[in-house]
Amino acid sequence: AILIGQSLSSCAAFSPAASTSSFSFALNDAVNTPVEPPLNPLLSQIKPSKTVEVFSLVKQMEAEGETVTSLCVGEPDFAPPQCVLDAATAAMIGGQTRYTAVTGTADLRKAIAEDLKSRKGVEYNPVTEIVVGNGAKQCVYQGLLAACGAGDEVIVPAPYWPSYPEMALLVGASPVILETSVDDGYLINPDALDKCLEEHPKAKVLMLCNPSNPTGGVHSTELLTQIAKVLEKYPNVVILADEIYERLVYTDDGQCTSFASLPGMFSRTITINGFSKSHAMTGFRLGYLAAPERFAKATSVLQGQITSCASSVSQAAGVSALNEVDDSWLENNVVIMKEKRDYVLQELAKMDGVSVSVPPNGAFYVLPDVSKYYNGDDTQLCLDLLKEKKLALVPGESFGAPGTVRISYATSMEELETAMTKLREFLE
């Protein structure tokens, strides 16, 4: 059986009814069974990642000899630039294999600050306002841990990256889900945000993923400015701007405005970015946080007690990614990704009962509505799809979008063609 997110309170579901004769044996077993120390009660509130669960199932099936078409993980199918790989090799051979400063090497922090200034129009001190972490995910968590705690609330627009609400719980805060509309492309409505903040005076953080995982939606500069105007009324709210997909935008100008660059927002914005999506460096585990000194210092203290520095070799590769990779390499990847997006949208449009109201303009995800199937039970749909067609998608319910499925098109065109054929046959 394939199980996603299911648990059993006891083994009784698998056991025959106990007979009187076997009772004494069961009693003896119970007496001899050692008592296990309890786990942290906090874990009872934390849900496992559905993406990780589906991916684990795929790997299990592949290990058993089955061929699975997987569109469940947000990972580019292309390799990092050769100069990045060469820099990593040179770092190892050259002895750059020791601990670095907790916040990262001076070279990498300088390169990050220069990149943000030249491309995004925001200026950070590389010594005091940049913290390099073991992937952007760590930076998101540390940013939350620094900005809020027990009794606070975190505004999480839905659909959301599943880790956001769970991270809020991990730091002791309560996630507050801000619903968005499919007709708006799942973008934040400023009036709805205003109402939400007014109703939740304990809110300390707004999660802003732009471009969005899982929808691929991109908030325009105009919309971000309207959101910033609302936030002026709530000066105690910190904006955690997750901009990890900002190099993958398919609008005419290809731009994604940094929230910290908007008037009055720099002092209260924690910007998250990294190298996994833009430079296909997922396995390098390299991300960063850019924020005013008081936030950066707080997160560096936390990181010093959790993991210390990121890999020295990965950091050397990151310097190369920012200083040596030509923009044409990145732009070419955007063209290829847009072609894949267009193909997936074209194929989905041919399927009865499947709809995408607003085409996504960023990242590499599509979140189609499939609620006309399975009475809207997207989890069961994905389970049966994996079982019958060996096609792995992620249920939208885990993203706060029941009745949808997330499709990652960051794979080869051949794989996408196979996936779309399987999905169409399954739904027919």
Short mmCIF file of C-alpha atoms in Angstrom, two decimals:
data_model
loop_
_atom_site.label_atom_id
_atom_site.label_comp_id
_atom_site.label_asym_id
_atom_site.label_seq_id
_atom_site.Cartn_x
_atom_site.Cartn_y
_atom_site.Cartn_z
CA ALA A 1 0.00 0.00 0.00
CA ILE A 2 1.12 3.56 -0.66
CA LEU A 3 0.46 5.87 2.27
CA ILE A 4 0.91 9.64 2.37
CA GLY A 5 0.53 11.47 5.66
CA GLN A 6 -1.37 8.63 7.35
CA SER A 7 -0.65 7.24 10.80
CA LEU A 8 -2.08 4.59 13.09
CA SER A 9 -2.60 5.03 16.82
CA SER A 10 -1.93 1.34 17.45
CA CYS A 11 -1.02 -1.90 15.73
CA ALA A 12 -4.51 -3.26 16.29
CA ALA A 13 -5.49 -2.45 12.71
CA PHE A 14 -3.17 -5.20 11.54
CA SER A 15 -3.85 -7.74 14.31
CA PRO A 16 -6.55 -10.41 14.70
CA ALA A 17 -8.78 -10.19 17.73
CA ALA A 18 -6.83 -11.36 20.81
CA SER A 19 -7.99 -14.68 22.27
CA THR A 20 -8.17 -15.45 25.99
CA SER A 21 -5.35 -18.01 25.65
CA SER A 22 -3.05 -15.43 24.08
CA PHE A 23 -3.84 -12.73 26.63
CA SER A 24 -1.21 -13.88 29.13
CA PHE A 25 1.47 -13.79 26.43
CA ALA A 26 0.44 -10.28 25.45
CA LEU A 27 0.53 -9.24 29.11
CA ASN A 28 4.01 -10.69 29.56
CA ASP A 29 5.17 -8.90 26.41
CA ALA A 30 3.78 -5.64 27.73
CA VAL A 31 5.57 -6.11 31.06
CA ASN A 32 8.87 -6.89 29.32
CA THR A 33 8.61 -4.09 26.77
CA PRO A 34 10.89 -1.23 27.78
CA VAL A 35 9.29 2.16 28.31
CA GLU A 36 10.40 4.61 25.65
CA PRO A 37 11.17 8.20 26.69
CA PRO A 38 8.62 10.64 25.26
CA LEU A 39 9.35 12.88 22.29
CA ASN A 40 9.02 16.65 22.32
CA PRO A 41 5.26 17.42 22.45
CA LEU A 42 5.84 20.07 19.80
CA LEU A 43 6.29 17.32 17.23
CA SER A 44 2.61 16.40 17.54
CA GLN A 45 1.80 19.75 15.88
CA ILE A 46 4.25 19.45 12.99
CA LYS A 47 3.17 17.83 9.73
CA PRO A 48 5.68 16.03 7.54
CA SER A 49 6.32 17.60 4.14
CA LYS A 50 4.08 16.01 1.49
CA THR A 51 6.68 16.83 -1.16
CA VAL A 52 9.32 14.93 0.80
CA GLU A 53 6.92 12.05 1.39
CA VAL A 54 6.01 11.74 -2.29
CA PHE A 55 9.65 12.02 -3.30
CA SER A 56 10.59 9.31 -0.80
CA LEU A 57 7.89 7.05 -2.24
CA VAL A 58 9.24 7.66 -5.73
CA LYS A 59 12.76 6.72 -4.63
CA GLN A 60 11.41 3.62 -2.88
CA MET A 61 9.54 2.53 -6.02
CA GLU A 62 12.61 3.16 -8.17
CA ALA A 63 14.75 1.12 -5.79
CA GLU A 64 12.28 -1.73 -6.28
CA GLY A 65 12.82 -1.56 -10.03
CA GLU A 66 9.82 0.52 -11.09
CA THR A 67 10.09 3.43 -13.53
CA VAL A 68 8.38 6.54 -12.17
CA THR A 69 7.75 9.85 -13.90
CA SER A 70 8.20 12.45 -11.19
CA LEU A 71 7.10 16.08 -11.32
CA CYS A 72 7.04 16.48 -7.56
CA VAL A 73 10.35 18.15 -6.66
CA GLY A 74 11.32 21.73 -7.42
CA GLU A 75 14.77 21.04 -8.81
CA PRO A 76 16.15 22.23 -12.18
CA ASP A 77 17.07 19.43 -14.56
CA PHE A 78 20.12 21.23 -15.93
CA ALA A 79 23.62 21.12 -14.41
CA PRO A 80 25.28 24.10 -12.71
CA PRO A 81 27.56 26.21 -14.94
CA GLN A 82 30.95 24.62 -15.56
CA CYS A 83 32.77 27.50 -13.89
CA VAL A 84 30.83 26.78 -10.68
CA LEU A 85 31.88 23.14 -10.74
CA ASP A 86 35.47 24.16 -11.50
CA ALA A 87 35.44 26.59 -8.57
CA ALA A 88 34.27 23.86 -6.21
CA THR A 89 36.99 21.52 -7.45
CA ALA A 90 39.65 24.22 -7.14
CA ALA A 91 38.50 25.01 -3.61
CA MET A 92 38.91 21.38 -2.54
CA ILE A 93 42.29 20.98 -4.20
CA GLY A 94 43.44 24.35 -2.91
CA GLY A 95 42.67 23.55 0.71
CA GLN A 96 39.51 25.60 1.17
CA THR A 97 38.06 22.77 3.24
CA ARG A 98 37.98 24.30 6.71
CA TYR A 99 35.43 26.22 8.74
CA THR A 100 34.63 29.74 7.59
CA ALA A 101 33.09 32.57 9.58
CA VAL A 102 29.58 31.66 10.71
CA THR A 103 28.12 34.35 8.43
CA GLY A 104 30.12 33.15 5.41
CA THR A 105 33.35 34.05 3.65
CA ALA A 106 34.11 37.70 3.04
CA ASP A 107 34.33 37.04 -0.70
CA LEU A 108 30.87 35.53 -0.91
CA ARG A 109 29.20 38.15 1.27
CA LYS A 110 30.80 40.88 -0.83
CA ALA A 111 29.62 39.22 -4.05
CA ILE A 112 26.07 38.90 -2.68
CA ALA A 113 25.97 42.55 -1.60
CA GLU A 114 27.25 43.73 -4.99
CA ASP A 115 24.70 41.56 -6.82
CA LEU A 116 21.79 42.86 -4.75
CA LYS A 117 22.90 46.45 -5.25
CA SER A 118 23.41 46.20 -9.00
CA ARG A 119 20.37 44.07 -9.88
CA LYS A 120 17.82 44.79 -7.16
CA GLY A 121 18.64 48.31 -6.06
CA VAL A 122 19.12 47.45 -2.39
CA GLU A 123 22.35 48.16 -0.55
CA TYR A 124 23.59 45.95 2.30
CA ASN A 125 26.79 46.05 4.32
CA PRO A 126 28.49 42.73 3.48
CA VAL A 127 30.14 42.65 6.91
CA THR A 128 27.07 43.17 9.09
CA GLU A 129 23.95 42.61 6.98
CA ILE A 130 24.53 39.38 5.03
CA VAL A 131 24.32 35.87 6.56
CA VAL A 132 25.15 32.84 4.41
CA GLY A 133 23.35 29.65 5.44
CA ASN A 134 23.03 25.97 4.56
CA GLY A 135 20.33 26.58 1.97
CA ALA A 136 17.61 29.21 1.84
CA LYS A 137 15.36 26.98 3.97
CA GLN A 138 17.63 27.40 6.98
CA CYS A 139 17.65 31.15 6.42
CA VAL A 140 13.83 31.28 6.35
CA TYR A 141 13.64 29.40 9.65
CA GLN A 142 16.28 31.55 11.34
CA GLY A 143 14.60 34.70 10.05
CA LEU A 144 11.32 33.60 11.61
CA LEU A 145 13.04 32.59 14.84
CA ALA A 146 14.64 36.02 15.08
CA ALA A 147 11.49 38.00 14.27
CA CYS A 148 8.80 36.28 16.34
CA GLY A 149 8.12 33.76 19.07
CA ALA A 150 5.58 32.37 21.51
CA GLY A 151 2.24 34.16 21.42
CA ASP A 152 2.93 35.89 18.11
CA GLU A 153 1.17 35.25 14.81
CA VAL A 154 2.59 34.77 11.32
CA ILE A 155 0.51 35.71 8.28
CA VAL A 156 0.88 33.01 5.62
CA PRO A 157 -0.86 33.68 2.27
CA ALA A 158 -2.37 30.53 0.76
CA PRO A 159 -1.44 28.67 -1.36
CA TYR A 160 1.84 28.45 0.52
CA TRP A 161 5.08 26.53 0.69
CA PRO A 162 4.22 23.81 3.24
CA SER A 163 7.22 24.62 5.45
CA TYR A 164 5.98 28.15 6.28
CA PRO A 165 3.17 27.28 8.72
CA GLU A 166 5.20 24.45 10.23
CA MET A 167 8.18 26.73 10.80
CA ALA A 168 5.87 29.23 12.50
CA LEU A 169 4.78 26.48 14.87
CA LEU A 170 8.39 25.45 15.47
CA VAL A 171 9.27 28.93 16.72
CA GLY A 172 6.23 28.94 19.01
CA ALA A 173 4.07 31.28 16.91
CA SER A 174 0.67 30.61 15.36
CA PRO A 175 0.23 30.61 11.57
CA VAL A 176 -2.71 32.66 10.28
CA ILE A 177 -3.75 31.66 6.77
CA LEU A 178 -4.59 34.52 4.41
CA GLU A 179 -6.70 33.13 1.59
CA THR A 180 -6.15 34.39 -1.95
CA SER A 181 -8.29 34.02 -5.06
CA VAL A 182 -7.60 31.81 -8.04
CA ASP A 183 -9.09 34.55 -10.23
CA ASP A 184 -6.33 36.89 -9.00
CA GLY A 185 -3.68 34.33 -9.80
CA TYR A 186 -3.40 33.56 -6.08
CA LEU A 187 -1.72 36.93 -5.48
CA ILE A 188 -2.18 38.88 -2.25
CA ASN A 189 -5.17 41.22 -2.25
CA PRO A 190 -4.15 44.40 -0.35
CA ASP A 191 -7.64 44.92 1.08
CA ALA A 192 -7.77 41.33 2.33
CA LEU A 193 -4.32 41.75 3.88
CA ASP A 194 -5.44 44.96 5.61
CA LYS A 195 -8.48 43.21 7.06
CA CYS A 196 -6.40 40.22 8.17
CA LEU A 197 -3.83 42.39 9.96
CA GLU A 198 -6.56 44.44 11.60
CA GLU A 199 -8.16 41.25 12.93
CA HIS A 200 -4.83 39.84 14.12
CA PRO A 201 -3.00 42.45 16.22
CA LYS A 202 -0.54 39.77 17.39
CA ALA A 203 0.82 39.36 13.86
CA LYS A 204 4.58 39.92 13.79
CA VAL A 205 5.59 38.49 10.39
CA LEU A 206 4.16 38.42 6.87
CA MET A 207 5.50 35.62 4.66
CA LEU A 208 5.89 36.89 1.11
CA CYS A 209 7.04 34.30 -1.44
CA ASN A 210 7.60 36.10 -4.74
CA PRO A 211 7.62 34.45 -7.25
CA SER A 212 5.42 31.92 -5.53
CA ASN A 213 5.91 28.29 -4.72
CA PRO A 214 3.51 26.55 -5.46
CA THR A 215 1.58 28.81 -7.84
CA GLY A 216 4.29 30.47 -9.94
CA GLY A 217 2.49 33.79 -9.42
CA VAL A 218 4.55 36.99 -9.56
CA HIS A 219 3.52 40.11 -7.65
CA SER A 220 4.09 43.15 -9.85
CA THR A 221 5.84 46.29 -8.60
CA GLU A 222 2.47 48.05 -8.55
CA LEU A 223 0.89 45.35 -6.40
CA LEU A 224 3.88 45.18 -4.06
CA THR A 225 3.66 48.94 -3.62
CA GLN A 226 0.00 48.61 -2.63
CA ILE A 227 0.93 45.89 -0.14
CA ALA A 228 3.67 48.12 1.29
CA LYS A 229 1.11 50.92 1.67
CA VAL A 230 -1.07 48.62 3.78
CA LEU A 231 1.89 47.59 5.90
CA GLU A 232 2.62 51.23 6.76
CA LYS A 233 -0.40 51.00 9.07
CA TYR A 234 1.16 48.05 10.92
CA PRO A 235 4.74 49.08 11.77
CA ASN A 236 5.40 46.08 14.03
CA VAL A 237 5.03 43.56 11.20
CA VAL A 238 8.25 42.20 9.70
CA ILE A 239 8.19 41.08 6.06
CA LEU A 240 10.03 37.85 5.36
CA ALA A 241 10.53 38.12 1.59
CA ASP A 242 11.41 34.74 0.12
CA GLU A 243 12.77 35.65 -3.33
CA ILE A 244 14.53 32.39 -4.17
CA TYR A 245 12.79 32.18 -7.59
CA GLU A 246 13.42 35.81 -8.63
CA ARG A 247 15.70 34.85 -11.55
CA LEU A 248 12.90 32.80 -13.13
CA VAL A 249 10.33 35.33 -14.34
CA TYR A 250 8.46 35.17 -17.65
CA THR A 251 6.90 38.64 -17.86
CA ASP A 252 7.92 40.94 -20.71
CA ASP A 253 10.48 42.80 -18.62
CA GLY A 254 11.57 39.67 -16.72
CA GLN A 255 11.80 41.66 -13.51
CA CYS A 256 10.87 40.78 -9.94
CA THR A 257 11.02 43.76 -7.61
CA SER A 258 12.75 43.24 -4.29
CA PHE A 259 10.34 44.14 -1.50
CA ALA A 260 13.16 45.73 0.51
CA SER A 261 13.66 48.25 -2.30
CA LEU A 262 10.22 49.82 -1.79
CA PRO A 263 9.96 53.09 0.17
CA GLY A 264 9.95 52.51 3.93
CA MET A 265 10.32 48.73 3.69
CA PHE A 266 14.10 48.17 3.95
CA SER A 267 14.25 48.49 7.75
CA ARG A 268 11.59 45.82 8.29
CA THR A 269 12.30 43.33 5.51
CA ILE A 270 14.31 40.11 5.78
CA THR A 271 15.21 39.01 2.25
CA ILE A 272 15.90 35.34 1.51
CA ASN A 273 17.65 34.11 -1.62
CA GLY A 274 20.09 31.46 -2.76
CA PHE A 275 21.61 29.46 -5.58
CA SER A 276 19.45 26.33 -5.85
CA LYS A 277 16.86 27.52 -8.34
CA SER A 278 18.79 30.10 -10.37
CA HIS A 279 22.06 28.17 -10.74
CA ALA A 280 20.81 24.58 -10.27
CA MET A 281 22.96 24.21 -7.13
CA THR A 282 20.40 22.34 -5.02
CA GLY A 283 22.90 19.83 -3.63
CA PHE A 284 25.37 22.56 -2.66
CA ARG A 285 22.93 23.69 0.08
CA LEU A 286 23.75 27.37 -0.17
CA GLY A 287 21.43 30.26 0.59
CA TYR A 288 21.58 33.63 2.25
CA LEU A 289 19.70 36.18 4.28
CA ALA A 290 20.04 39.93 3.72
CA ALA A 291 18.59 42.24 6.36
CA PRO A 292 19.25 45.26 8.55
CA GLU A 293 22.01 44.63 11.07
CA ARG A 294 19.80 43.85 14.07
CA PHE A 295 18.08 41.02 12.19
CA ALA A 296 21.30 39.75 10.58
CA LYS A 297 23.12 39.73 13.91
CA ALA A 298 20.27 37.84 15.58
CA THR A 299 20.21 35.18 12.87
CA SER A 300 24.00 34.81 12.96
CA VAL A 301 23.81 34.13 16.71
CA LEU A 302 21.16 31.48 16.07
CA GLN A 303 23.15 29.91 13.24
CA GLY A 304 26.24 29.83 15.42
CA GLN A 305 24.38 27.57 17.83
CA ILE A 306 22.66 25.42 15.19
CA THR A 307 24.98 24.63 12.27
CA SER A 308 27.75 27.24 12.23
CA CYS A 309 28.99 27.99 8.71
CA ALA A 310 27.85 26.71 5.34
CA SER A 311 30.20 24.44 3.41
CA SER A 312 33.42 26.24 2.48
CA VAL A 313 33.47 24.46 -0.88
CA SER A 314 29.87 25.48 -1.64
CA GLN A 315 30.70 29.07 -0.76
CA ALA A 316 33.58 29.11 -3.23
CA ALA A 317 31.16 27.83 -5.86
CA GLY A 318 28.72 30.58 -4.89
CA VAL A 319 31.34 33.27 -5.50
CA SER A 320 31.85 31.87 -8.99
CA ALA A 321 28.08 31.77 -9.60
CA LEU A 322 27.79 35.49 -8.88
CA ASN A 323 31.05 36.72 -10.38
CA GLU A 324 31.70 34.45 -13.36
CA VAL A 325 28.37 33.20 -14.74
CA ASP A 326 27.25 35.32 -17.66
CA ASP A 327 23.70 36.65 -17.64
CA SER A 328 23.13 34.96 -20.99
CA TRP A 329 23.35 31.56 -19.27
CA LEU A 330 20.59 32.53 -16.86
CA GLU A 331 18.50 34.16 -19.57
CA ASN A 332 18.71 31.05 -21.74
CA ASN A 333 17.39 28.94 -18.88
CA VAL A 334 14.45 31.33 -18.52
CA VAL A 335 13.62 30.87 -22.21
CA ILE A 336 13.75 27.09 -21.86
CA MET A 337 11.63 27.10 -18.70
CA LYS A 338 9.04 29.34 -20.34
CA GLU A 339 8.78 26.90 -23.26
CA LYS A 340 8.17 24.08 -20.79
CA ARG A 341 5.57 26.14 -18.93
CA ASP A 342 3.77 26.92 -22.17
CA TYR A 343 3.77 23.25 -23.15
CA VAL A 344 2.30 22.14 -19.82
CA LEU A 345 -0.39 24.83 -19.97
CA GLN A 346 -1.21 23.82 -23.54
CA GLU A 347 -1.62 20.17 -22.56
CA LEU A 348 -3.63 20.92 -19.41
CA ALA A 349 -6.04 23.02 -21.49
CA LYS A 350 -6.90 19.91 -23.50
CA MET A 351 -7.99 17.95 -20.41
CA ASP A 352 -11.64 18.07 -19.41
CA GLY A 353 -12.20 19.22 -15.85
CA VAL A 354 -8.73 20.73 -15.46
CA SER A 355 -8.28 24.49 -15.34
CA VAL A 356 -5.63 27.15 -14.78
CA SER A 357 -7.35 30.51 -14.45
CA VAL A 358 -4.24 32.69 -14.58
CA PRO A 359 -1.03 31.43 -16.24
CA PRO A 360 1.93 31.53 -13.82
CA ASN A 361 4.61 34.08 -14.63
CA GLY A 362 7.48 32.75 -12.55
CA ALA A 363 9.25 29.88 -10.80
CA PHE A 364 8.63 26.47 -12.43
CA TYR A 365 5.26 25.37 -11.08
CA VAL A 366 1.68 25.12 -12.26
CA LEU A 367 -1.18 24.58 -9.81
CA PRO A 368 -4.16 23.39 -11.88
CA ASP A 369 -7.62 22.91 -10.41
CA VAL A 370 -8.65 19.23 -10.55
CA SER A 371 -11.52 19.44 -8.05
CA LYS A 372 -13.97 17.93 -10.54
CA TYR A 373 -12.27 14.60 -9.97
CA TYR A 374 -12.42 12.46 -6.82
CA ASN A 375 -14.88 14.92 -5.26
CA GLY A 376 -11.96 17.27 -4.77
CA ASP A 377 -9.83 14.74 -2.88
CA ASP A 378 -6.49 15.67 -4.42
CA THR A 379 -4.50 13.42 -2.08
CA GLN A 380 -6.34 10.30 -3.20
CA LEU A 381 -6.04 11.39 -6.80
CA CYS A 382 -2.26 11.65 -6.44
CA LEU A 383 -2.08 8.28 -4.67
CA ASP A 384 -4.01 6.51 -7.42
CA LEU A 385 -2.08 8.37 -10.11
CA LEU A 386 1.19 7.18 -8.63
CA LYS A 387 -0.09 3.63 -8.20
CA GLU A 388 -1.75 3.22 -11.60
CA LYS A 389 0.34 5.41 -13.89
CA LYS A 390 3.61 5.75 -11.99
CA LEU A 391 3.28 9.54 -12.19
CA ALA A 392 4.18 11.55 -9.10
CA LEU A 393 2.53 14.92 -8.42
CA VAL A 394 2.04 16.68 -5.08
CA PRO A 395 -1.48 17.11 -3.62
CA GLY A 396 -2.56 20.74 -3.46
CA GLU A 397 -4.04 20.21 -0.01
CA SER A 398 -0.54 20.28 1.45
CA PHE A 399 -0.10 23.78 0.01
CA GLY A 400 -3.35 25.06 1.45
CA ALA A 401 -5.04 24.65 -1.94
CA PRO A 402 -7.40 21.66 -1.78
CA GLY A 403 -8.68 20.40 -5.10
CA THR A 404 -5.44 21.20 -6.92
CA VAL A 405 -2.17 19.45 -7.72
CA ARG A 406 1.28 20.98 -8.04
CA ILE A 407 3.18 20.23 -11.22
CA SER A 408 6.88 21.04 -11.40
CA TYR A 409 7.99 21.45 -15.00
CA ALA A 410 11.68 21.72 -14.08
CA THR A 411 12.48 18.54 -15.95
CA SER A 412 13.21 17.46 -19.52
CA MET A 413 10.68 18.03 -22.28
CA GLU A 414 10.66 14.29 -22.90
CA GLU A 415 9.69 13.66 -19.28
CA LEU A 416 7.00 16.34 -19.48
CA GLU A 417 5.51 14.76 -22.59
CA THR A 418 5.36 11.39 -20.84
CA ALA A 419 3.83 12.97 -17.74
CA MET A 420 1.12 14.85 -19.64
CA THR A 421 0.19 11.69 -21.55
CA LYS A 422 -0.08 9.72 -18.32
CA LEU A 423 -2.18 12.38 -16.65
CA ARG A 424 -4.54 12.71 -19.61
CA GLU A 425 -5.03 8.93 -19.82
CA PHE A 426 -5.62 8.71 -16.08
CA LEU A 427 -8.31 11.42 -16.10
CA GLU A 428 -10.13 10.09 -19.19
#
